[in-house]
PDB file of C-alpha atoms and ligand atoms in Angstrom:
ATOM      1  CA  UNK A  14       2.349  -6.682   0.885  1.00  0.00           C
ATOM      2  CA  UNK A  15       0.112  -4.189   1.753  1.00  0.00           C
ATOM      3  CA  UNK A  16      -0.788  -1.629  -1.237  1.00  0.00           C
ATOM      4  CA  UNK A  17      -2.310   1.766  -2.651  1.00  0.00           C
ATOM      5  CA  UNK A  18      -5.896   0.676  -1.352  1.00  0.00           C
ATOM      6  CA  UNK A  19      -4.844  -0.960   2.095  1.00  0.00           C
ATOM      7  CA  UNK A  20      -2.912   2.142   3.097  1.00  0.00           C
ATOM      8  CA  UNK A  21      -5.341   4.435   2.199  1.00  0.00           C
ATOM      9  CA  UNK A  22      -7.994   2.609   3.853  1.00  0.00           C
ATOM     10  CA  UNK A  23      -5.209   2.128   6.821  1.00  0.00           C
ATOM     11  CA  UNK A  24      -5.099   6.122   6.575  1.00  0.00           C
ATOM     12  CA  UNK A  25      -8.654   7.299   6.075  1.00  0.00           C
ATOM     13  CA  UNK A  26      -9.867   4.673   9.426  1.00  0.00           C
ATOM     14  CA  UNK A  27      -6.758   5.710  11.571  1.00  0.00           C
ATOM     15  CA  UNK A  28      -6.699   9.963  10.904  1.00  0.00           C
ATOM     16  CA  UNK A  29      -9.902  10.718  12.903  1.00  0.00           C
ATOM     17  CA  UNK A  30      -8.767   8.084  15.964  1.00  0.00           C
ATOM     18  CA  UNK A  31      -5.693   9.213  16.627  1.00  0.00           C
ATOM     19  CA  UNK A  32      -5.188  12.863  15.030  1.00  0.00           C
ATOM     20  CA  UNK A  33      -4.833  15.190  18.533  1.00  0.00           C
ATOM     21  CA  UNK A  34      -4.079  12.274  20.453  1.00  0.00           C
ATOM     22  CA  UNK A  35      -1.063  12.979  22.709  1.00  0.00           C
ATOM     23  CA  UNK A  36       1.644  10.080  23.174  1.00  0.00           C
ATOM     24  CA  UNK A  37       1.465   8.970  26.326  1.00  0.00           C
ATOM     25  CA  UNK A  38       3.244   5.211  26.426  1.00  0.00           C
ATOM     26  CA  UNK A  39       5.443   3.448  24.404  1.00  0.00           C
ATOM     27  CA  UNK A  40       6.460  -0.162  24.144  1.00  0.00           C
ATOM     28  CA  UNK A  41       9.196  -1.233  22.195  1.00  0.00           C
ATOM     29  CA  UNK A  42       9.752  -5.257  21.961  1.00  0.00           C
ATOM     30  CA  UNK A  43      11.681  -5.415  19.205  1.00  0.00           C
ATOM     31  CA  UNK A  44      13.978  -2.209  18.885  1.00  0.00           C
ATOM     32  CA  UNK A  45      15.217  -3.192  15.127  1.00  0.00           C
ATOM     33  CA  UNK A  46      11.783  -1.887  13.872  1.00  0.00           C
ATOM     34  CA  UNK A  47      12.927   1.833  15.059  1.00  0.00           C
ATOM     35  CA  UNK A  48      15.995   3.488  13.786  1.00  0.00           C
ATOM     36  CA  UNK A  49      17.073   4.746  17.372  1.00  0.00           C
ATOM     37  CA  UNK A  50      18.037   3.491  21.126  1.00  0.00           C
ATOM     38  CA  UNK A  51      14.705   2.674  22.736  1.00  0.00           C
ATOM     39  CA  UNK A  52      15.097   4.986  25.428  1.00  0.00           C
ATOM     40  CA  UNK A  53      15.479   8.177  22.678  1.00  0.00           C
ATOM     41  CA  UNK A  54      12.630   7.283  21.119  1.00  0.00           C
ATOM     42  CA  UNK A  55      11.056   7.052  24.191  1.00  0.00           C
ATOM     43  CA  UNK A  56      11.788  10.561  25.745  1.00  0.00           C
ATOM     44  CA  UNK A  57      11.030  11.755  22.319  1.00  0.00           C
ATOM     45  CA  UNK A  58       7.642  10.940  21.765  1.00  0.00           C
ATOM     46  CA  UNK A  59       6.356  10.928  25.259  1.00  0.00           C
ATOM     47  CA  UNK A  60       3.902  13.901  25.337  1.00  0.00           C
ATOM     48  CA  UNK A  61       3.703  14.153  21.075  1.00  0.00           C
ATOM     49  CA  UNK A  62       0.607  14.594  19.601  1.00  0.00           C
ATOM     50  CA  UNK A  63      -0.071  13.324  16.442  1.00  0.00           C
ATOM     51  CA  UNK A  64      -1.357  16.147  14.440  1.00  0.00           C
ATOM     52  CA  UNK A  65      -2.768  13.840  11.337  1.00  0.00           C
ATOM     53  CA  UNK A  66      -1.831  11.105   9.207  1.00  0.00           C
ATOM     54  CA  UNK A  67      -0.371  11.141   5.286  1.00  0.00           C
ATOM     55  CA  UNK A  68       0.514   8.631   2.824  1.00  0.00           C
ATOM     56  CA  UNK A  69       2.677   8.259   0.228  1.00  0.00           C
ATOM     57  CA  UNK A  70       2.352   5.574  -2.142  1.00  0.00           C
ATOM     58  CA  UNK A  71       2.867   2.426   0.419  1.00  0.00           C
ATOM     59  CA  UNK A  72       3.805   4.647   3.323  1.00  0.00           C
ATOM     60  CA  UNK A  73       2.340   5.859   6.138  1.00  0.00           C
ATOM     61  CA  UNK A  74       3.292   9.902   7.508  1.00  0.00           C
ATOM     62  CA  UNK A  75       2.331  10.035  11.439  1.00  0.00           C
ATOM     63  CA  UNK A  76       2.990  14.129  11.820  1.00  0.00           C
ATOM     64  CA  UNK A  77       4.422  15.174  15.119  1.00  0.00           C
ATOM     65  CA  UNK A  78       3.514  18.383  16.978  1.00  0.00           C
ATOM     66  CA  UNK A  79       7.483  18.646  16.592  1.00  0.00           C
ATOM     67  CA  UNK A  80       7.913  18.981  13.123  1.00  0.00           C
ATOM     68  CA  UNK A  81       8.975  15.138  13.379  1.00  0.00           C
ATOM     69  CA  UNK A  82       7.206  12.011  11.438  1.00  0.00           C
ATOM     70  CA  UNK A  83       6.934   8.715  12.232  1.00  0.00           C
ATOM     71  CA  UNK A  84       7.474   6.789   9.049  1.00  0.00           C
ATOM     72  CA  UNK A  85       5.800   3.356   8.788  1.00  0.00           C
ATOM     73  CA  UNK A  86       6.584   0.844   6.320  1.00  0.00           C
ATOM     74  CA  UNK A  87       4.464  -1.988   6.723  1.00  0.00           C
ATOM     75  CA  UNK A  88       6.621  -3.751   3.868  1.00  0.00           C
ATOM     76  CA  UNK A  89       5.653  -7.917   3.973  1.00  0.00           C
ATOM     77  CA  UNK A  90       3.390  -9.297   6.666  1.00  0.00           C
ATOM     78  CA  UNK A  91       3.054  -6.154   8.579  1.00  0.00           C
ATOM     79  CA  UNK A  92      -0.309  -4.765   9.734  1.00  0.00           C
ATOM     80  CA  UNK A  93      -2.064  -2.325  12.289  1.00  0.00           C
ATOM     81  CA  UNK A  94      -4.727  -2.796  15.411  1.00  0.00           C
ATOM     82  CA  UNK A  95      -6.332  -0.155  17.153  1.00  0.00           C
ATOM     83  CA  UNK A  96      -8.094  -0.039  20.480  1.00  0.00           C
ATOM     84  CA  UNK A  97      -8.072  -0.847  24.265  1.00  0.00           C
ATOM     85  CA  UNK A  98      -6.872  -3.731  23.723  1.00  0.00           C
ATOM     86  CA  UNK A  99      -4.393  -5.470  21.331  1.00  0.00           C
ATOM     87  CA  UNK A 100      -6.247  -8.239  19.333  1.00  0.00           C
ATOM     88  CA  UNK A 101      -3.094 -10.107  20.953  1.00  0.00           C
ATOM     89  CA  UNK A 102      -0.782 -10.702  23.967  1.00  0.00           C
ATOM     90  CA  UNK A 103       0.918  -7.268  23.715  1.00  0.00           C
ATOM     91  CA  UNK A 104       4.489  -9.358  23.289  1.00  0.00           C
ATOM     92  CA  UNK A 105       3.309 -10.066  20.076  1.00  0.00           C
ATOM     93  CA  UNK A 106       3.776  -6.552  18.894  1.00  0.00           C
ATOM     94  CA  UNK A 107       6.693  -4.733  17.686  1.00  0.00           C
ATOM     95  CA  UNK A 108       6.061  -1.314  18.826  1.00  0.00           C
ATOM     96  CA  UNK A 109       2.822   0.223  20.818  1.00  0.00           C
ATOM     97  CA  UNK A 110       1.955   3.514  21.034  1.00  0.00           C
ATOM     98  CA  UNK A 111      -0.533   4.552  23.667  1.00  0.00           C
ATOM     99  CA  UNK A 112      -2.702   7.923  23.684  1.00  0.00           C
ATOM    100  CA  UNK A 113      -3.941   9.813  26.308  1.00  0.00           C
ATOM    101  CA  UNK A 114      -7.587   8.691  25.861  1.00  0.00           C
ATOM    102  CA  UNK A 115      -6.081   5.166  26.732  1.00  0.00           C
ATOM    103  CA  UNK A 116      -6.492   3.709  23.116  1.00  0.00           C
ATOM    104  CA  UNK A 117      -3.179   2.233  21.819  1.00  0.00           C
ATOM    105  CA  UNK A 118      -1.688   1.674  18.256  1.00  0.00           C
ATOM    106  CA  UNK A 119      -0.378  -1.801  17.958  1.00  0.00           C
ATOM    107  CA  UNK A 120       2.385  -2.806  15.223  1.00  0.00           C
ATOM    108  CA  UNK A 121       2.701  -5.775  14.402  1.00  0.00           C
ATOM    109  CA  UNK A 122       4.422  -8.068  12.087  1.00  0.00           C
ATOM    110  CA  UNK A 123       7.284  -5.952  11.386  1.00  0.00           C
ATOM    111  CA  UNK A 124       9.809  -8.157  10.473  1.00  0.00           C
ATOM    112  CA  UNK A 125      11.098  -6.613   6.873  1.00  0.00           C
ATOM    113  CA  UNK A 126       8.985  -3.711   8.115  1.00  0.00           C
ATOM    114  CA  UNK A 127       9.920  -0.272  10.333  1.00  0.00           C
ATOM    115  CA  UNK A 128       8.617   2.470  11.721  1.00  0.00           C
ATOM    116  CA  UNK A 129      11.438   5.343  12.030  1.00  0.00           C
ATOM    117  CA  UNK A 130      11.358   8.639  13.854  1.00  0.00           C
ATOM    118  CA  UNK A 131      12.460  11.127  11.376  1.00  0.00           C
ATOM    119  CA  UNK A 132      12.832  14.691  10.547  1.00  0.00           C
ATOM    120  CA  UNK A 133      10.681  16.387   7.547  1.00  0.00           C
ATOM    121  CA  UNK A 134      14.358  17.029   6.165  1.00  0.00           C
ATOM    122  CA  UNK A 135      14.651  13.589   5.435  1.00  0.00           C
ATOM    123  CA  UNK A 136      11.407  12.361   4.364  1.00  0.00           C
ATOM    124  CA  UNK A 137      11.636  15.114   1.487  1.00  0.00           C
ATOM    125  CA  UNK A 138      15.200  12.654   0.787  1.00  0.00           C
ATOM    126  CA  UNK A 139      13.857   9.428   1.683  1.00  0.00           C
ATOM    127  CA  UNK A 140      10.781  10.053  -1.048  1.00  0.00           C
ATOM    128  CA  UNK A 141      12.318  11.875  -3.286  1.00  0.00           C
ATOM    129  CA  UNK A 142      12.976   9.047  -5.865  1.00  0.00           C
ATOM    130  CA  UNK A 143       8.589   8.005  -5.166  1.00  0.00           C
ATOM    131  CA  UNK A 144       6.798   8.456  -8.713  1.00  0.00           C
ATOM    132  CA  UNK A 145       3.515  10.187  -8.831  1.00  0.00           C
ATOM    133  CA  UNK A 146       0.499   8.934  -6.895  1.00  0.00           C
ATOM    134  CA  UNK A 147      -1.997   7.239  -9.047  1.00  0.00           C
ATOM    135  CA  UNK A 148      -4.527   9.845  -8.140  1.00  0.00           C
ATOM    136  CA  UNK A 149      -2.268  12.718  -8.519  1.00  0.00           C
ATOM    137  CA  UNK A 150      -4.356  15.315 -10.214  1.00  0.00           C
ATOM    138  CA  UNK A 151      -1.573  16.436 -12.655  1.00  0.00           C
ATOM    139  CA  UNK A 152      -1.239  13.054 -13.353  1.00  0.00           C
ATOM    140  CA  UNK A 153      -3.905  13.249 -16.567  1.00  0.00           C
ATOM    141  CA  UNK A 154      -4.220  10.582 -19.100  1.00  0.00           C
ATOM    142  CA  UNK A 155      -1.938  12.746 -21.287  1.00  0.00           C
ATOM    143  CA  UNK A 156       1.031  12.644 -18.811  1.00  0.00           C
ATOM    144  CA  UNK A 157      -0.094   9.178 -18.071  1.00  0.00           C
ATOM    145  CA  UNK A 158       0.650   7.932 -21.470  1.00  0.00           C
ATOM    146  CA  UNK A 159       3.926  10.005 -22.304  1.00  0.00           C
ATOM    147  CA  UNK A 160       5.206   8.762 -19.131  1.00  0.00           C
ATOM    148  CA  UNK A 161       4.240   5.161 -20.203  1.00  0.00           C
ATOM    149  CA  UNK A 162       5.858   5.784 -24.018  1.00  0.00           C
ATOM    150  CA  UNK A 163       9.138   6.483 -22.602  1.00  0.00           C
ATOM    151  CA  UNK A 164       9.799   3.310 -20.559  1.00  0.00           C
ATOM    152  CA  UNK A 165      11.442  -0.098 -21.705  1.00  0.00           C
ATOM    153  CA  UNK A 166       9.849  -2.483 -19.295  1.00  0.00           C
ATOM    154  CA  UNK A 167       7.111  -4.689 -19.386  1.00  0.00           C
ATOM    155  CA  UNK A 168       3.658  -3.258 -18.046  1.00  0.00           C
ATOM    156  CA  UNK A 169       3.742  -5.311 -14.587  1.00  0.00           C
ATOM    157  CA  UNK A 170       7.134  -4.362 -13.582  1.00  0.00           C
ATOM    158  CA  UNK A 171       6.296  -0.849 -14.719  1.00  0.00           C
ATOM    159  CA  UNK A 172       3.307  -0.651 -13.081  1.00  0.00           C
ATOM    160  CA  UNK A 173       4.786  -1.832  -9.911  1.00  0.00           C
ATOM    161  CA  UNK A 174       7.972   0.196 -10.312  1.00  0.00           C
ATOM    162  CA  UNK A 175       7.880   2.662  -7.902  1.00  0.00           C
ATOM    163  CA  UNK A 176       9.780   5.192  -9.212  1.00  0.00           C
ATOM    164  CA  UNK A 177       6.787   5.438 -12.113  1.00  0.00           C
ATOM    165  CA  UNK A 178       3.695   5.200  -9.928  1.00  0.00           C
ATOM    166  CA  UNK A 179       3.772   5.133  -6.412  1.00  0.00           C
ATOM    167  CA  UNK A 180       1.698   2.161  -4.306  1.00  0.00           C
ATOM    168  CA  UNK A 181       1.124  -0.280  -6.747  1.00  0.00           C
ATOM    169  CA  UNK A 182       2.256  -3.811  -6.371  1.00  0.00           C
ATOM    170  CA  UNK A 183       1.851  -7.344  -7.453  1.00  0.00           C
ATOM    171  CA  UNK A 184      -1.865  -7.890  -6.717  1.00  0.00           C
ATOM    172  CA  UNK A 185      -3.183  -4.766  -7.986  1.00  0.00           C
ATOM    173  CA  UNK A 186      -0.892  -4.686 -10.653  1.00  0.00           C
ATOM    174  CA  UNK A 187      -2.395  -7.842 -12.050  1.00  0.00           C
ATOM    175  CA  UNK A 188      -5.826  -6.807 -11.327  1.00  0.00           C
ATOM    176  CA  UNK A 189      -5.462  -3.736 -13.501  1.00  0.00           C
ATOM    177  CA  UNK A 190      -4.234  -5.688 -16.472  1.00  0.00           C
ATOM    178  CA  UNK A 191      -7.275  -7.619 -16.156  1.00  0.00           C
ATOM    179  CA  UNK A 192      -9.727  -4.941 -15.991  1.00  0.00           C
ATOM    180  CA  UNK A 193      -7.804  -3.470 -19.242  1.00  0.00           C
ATOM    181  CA  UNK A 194      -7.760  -6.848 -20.425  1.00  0.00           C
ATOM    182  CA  UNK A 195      -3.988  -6.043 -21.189  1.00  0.00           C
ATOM    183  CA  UNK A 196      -1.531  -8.609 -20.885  1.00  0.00           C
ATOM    184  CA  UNK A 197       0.947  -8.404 -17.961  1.00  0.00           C
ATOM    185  CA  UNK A 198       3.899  -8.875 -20.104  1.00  0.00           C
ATOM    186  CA  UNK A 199       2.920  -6.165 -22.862  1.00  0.00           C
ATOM    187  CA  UNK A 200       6.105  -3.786 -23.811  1.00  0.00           C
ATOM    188  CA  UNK A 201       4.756  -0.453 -21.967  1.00  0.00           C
ATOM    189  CA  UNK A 202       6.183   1.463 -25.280  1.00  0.00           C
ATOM    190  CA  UNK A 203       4.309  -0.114 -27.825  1.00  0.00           C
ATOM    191  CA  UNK A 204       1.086   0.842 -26.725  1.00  0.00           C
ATOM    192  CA  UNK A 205      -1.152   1.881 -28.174  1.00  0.00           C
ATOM    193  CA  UNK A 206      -3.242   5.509 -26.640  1.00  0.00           C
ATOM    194  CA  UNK A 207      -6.227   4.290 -26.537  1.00  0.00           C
ATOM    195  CA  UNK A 208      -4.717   1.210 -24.678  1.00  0.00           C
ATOM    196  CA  UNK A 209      -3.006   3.231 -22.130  1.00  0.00           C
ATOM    197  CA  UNK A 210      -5.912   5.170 -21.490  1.00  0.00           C
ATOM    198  CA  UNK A 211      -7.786   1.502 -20.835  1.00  0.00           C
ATOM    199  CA  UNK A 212      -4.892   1.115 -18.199  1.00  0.00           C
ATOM    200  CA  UNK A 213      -5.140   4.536 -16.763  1.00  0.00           C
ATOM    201  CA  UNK A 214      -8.864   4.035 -16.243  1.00  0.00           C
ATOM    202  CA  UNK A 215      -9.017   0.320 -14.541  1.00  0.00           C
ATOM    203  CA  UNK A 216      -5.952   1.889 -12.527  1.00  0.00           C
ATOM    204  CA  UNK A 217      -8.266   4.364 -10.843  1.00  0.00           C
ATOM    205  CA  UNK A 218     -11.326   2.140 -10.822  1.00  0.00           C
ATOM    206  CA  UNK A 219      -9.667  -1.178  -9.242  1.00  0.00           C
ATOM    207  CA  UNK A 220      -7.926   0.556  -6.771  1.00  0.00           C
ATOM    208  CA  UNK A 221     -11.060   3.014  -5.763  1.00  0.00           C
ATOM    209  CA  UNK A 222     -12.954  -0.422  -5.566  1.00  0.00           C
ATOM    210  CA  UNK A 223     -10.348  -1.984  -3.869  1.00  0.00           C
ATOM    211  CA  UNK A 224     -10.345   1.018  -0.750  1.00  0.00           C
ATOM    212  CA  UNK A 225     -13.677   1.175  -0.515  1.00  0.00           C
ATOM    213  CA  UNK A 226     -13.724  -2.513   0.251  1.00  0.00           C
ATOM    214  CA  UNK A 227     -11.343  -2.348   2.505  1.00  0.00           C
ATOM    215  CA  UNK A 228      -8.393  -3.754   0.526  1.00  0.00           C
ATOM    216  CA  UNK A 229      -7.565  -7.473   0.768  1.00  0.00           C
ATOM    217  CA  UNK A 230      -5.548  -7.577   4.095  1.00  0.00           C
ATOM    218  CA  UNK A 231      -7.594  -9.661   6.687  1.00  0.00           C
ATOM    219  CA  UNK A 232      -6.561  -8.008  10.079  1.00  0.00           C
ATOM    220  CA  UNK A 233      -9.342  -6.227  11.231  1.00  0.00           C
ATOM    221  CA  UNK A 234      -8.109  -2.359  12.336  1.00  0.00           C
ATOM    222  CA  UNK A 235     -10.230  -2.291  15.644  1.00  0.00           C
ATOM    223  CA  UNK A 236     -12.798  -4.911  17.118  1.00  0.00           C
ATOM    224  CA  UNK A 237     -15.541  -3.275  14.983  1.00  0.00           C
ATOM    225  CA  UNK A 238     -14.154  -2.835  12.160  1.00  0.00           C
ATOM    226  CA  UNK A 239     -16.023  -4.957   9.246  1.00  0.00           C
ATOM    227  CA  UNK A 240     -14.440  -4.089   6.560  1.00  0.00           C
ATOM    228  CA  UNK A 241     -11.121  -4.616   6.378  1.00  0.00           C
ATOM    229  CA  UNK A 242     -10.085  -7.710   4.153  1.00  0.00           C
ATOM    230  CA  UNK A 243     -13.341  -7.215   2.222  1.00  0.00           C
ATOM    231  CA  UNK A 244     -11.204  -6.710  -1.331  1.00  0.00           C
ATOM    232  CA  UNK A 245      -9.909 -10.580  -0.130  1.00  0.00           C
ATOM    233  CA  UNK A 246     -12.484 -13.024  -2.559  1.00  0.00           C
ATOM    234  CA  UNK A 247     -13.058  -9.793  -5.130  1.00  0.00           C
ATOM    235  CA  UNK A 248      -9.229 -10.439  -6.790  1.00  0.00           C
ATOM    236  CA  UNK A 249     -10.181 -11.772 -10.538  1.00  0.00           C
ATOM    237  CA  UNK A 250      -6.779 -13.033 -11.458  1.00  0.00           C
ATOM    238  CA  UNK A 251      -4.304 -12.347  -8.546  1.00  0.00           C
ATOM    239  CA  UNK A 252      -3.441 -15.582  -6.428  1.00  0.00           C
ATOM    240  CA  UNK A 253      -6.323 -17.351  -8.264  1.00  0.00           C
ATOM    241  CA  UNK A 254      -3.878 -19.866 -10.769  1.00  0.00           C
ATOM    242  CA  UNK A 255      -5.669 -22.525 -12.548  1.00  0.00           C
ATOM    243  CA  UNK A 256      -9.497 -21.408 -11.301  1.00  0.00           C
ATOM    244  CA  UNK A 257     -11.779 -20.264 -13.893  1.00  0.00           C
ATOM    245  CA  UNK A 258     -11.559 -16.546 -15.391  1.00  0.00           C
ATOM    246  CA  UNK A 259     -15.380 -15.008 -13.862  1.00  0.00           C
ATOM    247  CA  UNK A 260     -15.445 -13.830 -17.160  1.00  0.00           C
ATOM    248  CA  UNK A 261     -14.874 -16.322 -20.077  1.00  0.00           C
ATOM    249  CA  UNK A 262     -14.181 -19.398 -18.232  1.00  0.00           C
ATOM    250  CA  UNK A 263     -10.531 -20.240 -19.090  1.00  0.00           C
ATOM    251  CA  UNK A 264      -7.682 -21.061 -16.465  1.00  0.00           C
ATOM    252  CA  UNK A 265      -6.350 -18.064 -14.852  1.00  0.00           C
ATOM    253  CA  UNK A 266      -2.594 -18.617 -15.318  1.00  0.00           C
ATOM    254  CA  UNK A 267       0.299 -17.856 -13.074  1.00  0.00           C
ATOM    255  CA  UNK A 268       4.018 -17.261 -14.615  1.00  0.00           C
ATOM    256  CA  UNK A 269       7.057 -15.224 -13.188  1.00  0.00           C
ATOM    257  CA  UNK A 270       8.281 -12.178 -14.947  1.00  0.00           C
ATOM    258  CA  UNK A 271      11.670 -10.275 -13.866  1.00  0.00           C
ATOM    259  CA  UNK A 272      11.524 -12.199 -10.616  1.00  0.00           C
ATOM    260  CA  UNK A 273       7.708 -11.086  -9.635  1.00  0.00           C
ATOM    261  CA  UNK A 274       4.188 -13.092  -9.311  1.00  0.00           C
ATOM    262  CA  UNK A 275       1.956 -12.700 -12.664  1.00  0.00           C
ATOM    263  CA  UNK A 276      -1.227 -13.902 -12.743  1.00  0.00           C
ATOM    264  CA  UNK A 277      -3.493 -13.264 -15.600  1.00  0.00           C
ATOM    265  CA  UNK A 278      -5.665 -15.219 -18.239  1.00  0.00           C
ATOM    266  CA  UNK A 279      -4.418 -16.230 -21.404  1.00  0.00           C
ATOM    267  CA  UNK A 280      -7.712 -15.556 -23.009  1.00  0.00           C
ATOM    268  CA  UNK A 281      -8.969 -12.329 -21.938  1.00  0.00           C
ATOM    269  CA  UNK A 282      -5.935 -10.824 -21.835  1.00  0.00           C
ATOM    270  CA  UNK A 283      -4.418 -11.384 -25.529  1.00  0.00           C
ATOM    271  CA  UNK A 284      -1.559  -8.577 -26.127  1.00  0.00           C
ATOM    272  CA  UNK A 285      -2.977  -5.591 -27.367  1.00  0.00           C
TER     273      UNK A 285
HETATM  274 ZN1   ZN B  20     -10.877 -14.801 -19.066  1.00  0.00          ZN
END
């Protein structure tokens, strides 16, 4: 599932494409991805401009000219394509958008995932329960840890809780263990400060690494675009059971904790 870094890199390469770009077509080929009859989302958007795009922890914000948004949620398997063209027979796609310079949006993918046509009303409801982002500036180290010393979880399934930190799941989670050399499993109230603050700090440098990469999903945005799914063969632990750990050698390890994917090694990562 797409996270933090592949939205924000979704975000950043989308904004200056399609920010004052009227709606001027719509295709709808699977009408259980929208949250309305076809033909009022139709008449609705025709003749919207987008006026830019926002994100909020795994979601994406398209704001109307209306006062509307579209809210995607790319949740599993979804993913974006931008251009002339679809990268694909246009049936293949959920929902298209086209723009009056004759670029379209392609959705695709969207089987768990949506994109709804909602008022700002609700999105303040919809996100109201959405913890922090993880570069929220009054999110210091300080309010970092207190927020950490008050939870009973585990560090993964706080980490990925998003209620605490908003855009973080199960590869980056794991990936930010490693770089604090924390193990995944580690009672989030028992740690130590200067352990949280090793958290807090490979939380902002693997997903800053991550973005500028391009994150790990490996659908290219437009037929230029080189980057995306460059973050792919940099994961050190996540989806890599029983290779070597780059750093000391050992097997990376793979277990299941409250129901999600874990992958860590058992060496570098000794509980703190
Ligand atoms: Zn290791």
């Amino acid at each position: 599932m797409p996270e933090w870094p592949e939205m924000e890199h979704y975000r950043t390469q989308l904004s200056p494409l399609i920010s004052g770009q009227k709606v001027t077509g719509i295709v709808v080929n699977r009408p259980a991805t929208i949250n309305e009859p076809v033909d009022v989302f139709t008449t609705a958007l025709i003749g919207r401009s987008i006026l830019f795009v926002e994100r909020r922890g795994k979601h994406l914000l398209f704001h109307l000219d209306d006062g509307n948004r579209l809210h995607l949620h790319l949740m599993l398997g979804g993913w974006l394509a931008y251009g002339e063209h679809g990268p694909k027979k246009d049936s293949h796609f959920q929902v298209i958008l086209t723009f009056g310079d004759g670029f379209s949006l392609y959705f695709g993918g969207l089987r768990l995932g949506y994109l709804h046509r909602i008022s700002a009303k609700v999105v303040i409801e919809q996100m109201k329960e959405l913890g922090p982002d993880p570069f929220d500036s009054r999110l210091t180290l300080e309010a970092f840890h207190n927020r950490m010393a008050g939870k009973r979880g585990r560090l993964k399934t706080t980490l990925t809780d998003q209620r605490f930190l908003a855009g973080i799941g199960n590869c980056y989670s794991d990936e930010i263990c490693f770089d604090a050399r924390v193990h995944p499993a580690f009672a989030v109230n028992k740690l130590d400060p200067s352990v949280s603050e090793r958290i807090y700090r490979s939380m902002h440098k693997v997903l800053q690494e991550a973005k500028e990469a391009g994150g790990y999903m490996d659908h290219p945005l437009t037929p230029e675009d080189t980057v995306t799914g460059g973050y792919n063969n940099q994961c050190r632990v996540y989806d890599r059971q029983g290779e070597p750990c780059y750093d000391c050698g050992n097997e990376i390890k793979f277990e299941t904790l409250a129901g999600r994917k874990m992958f860590f090694c058992p060496n570098c990562q000794k509980d703190s």
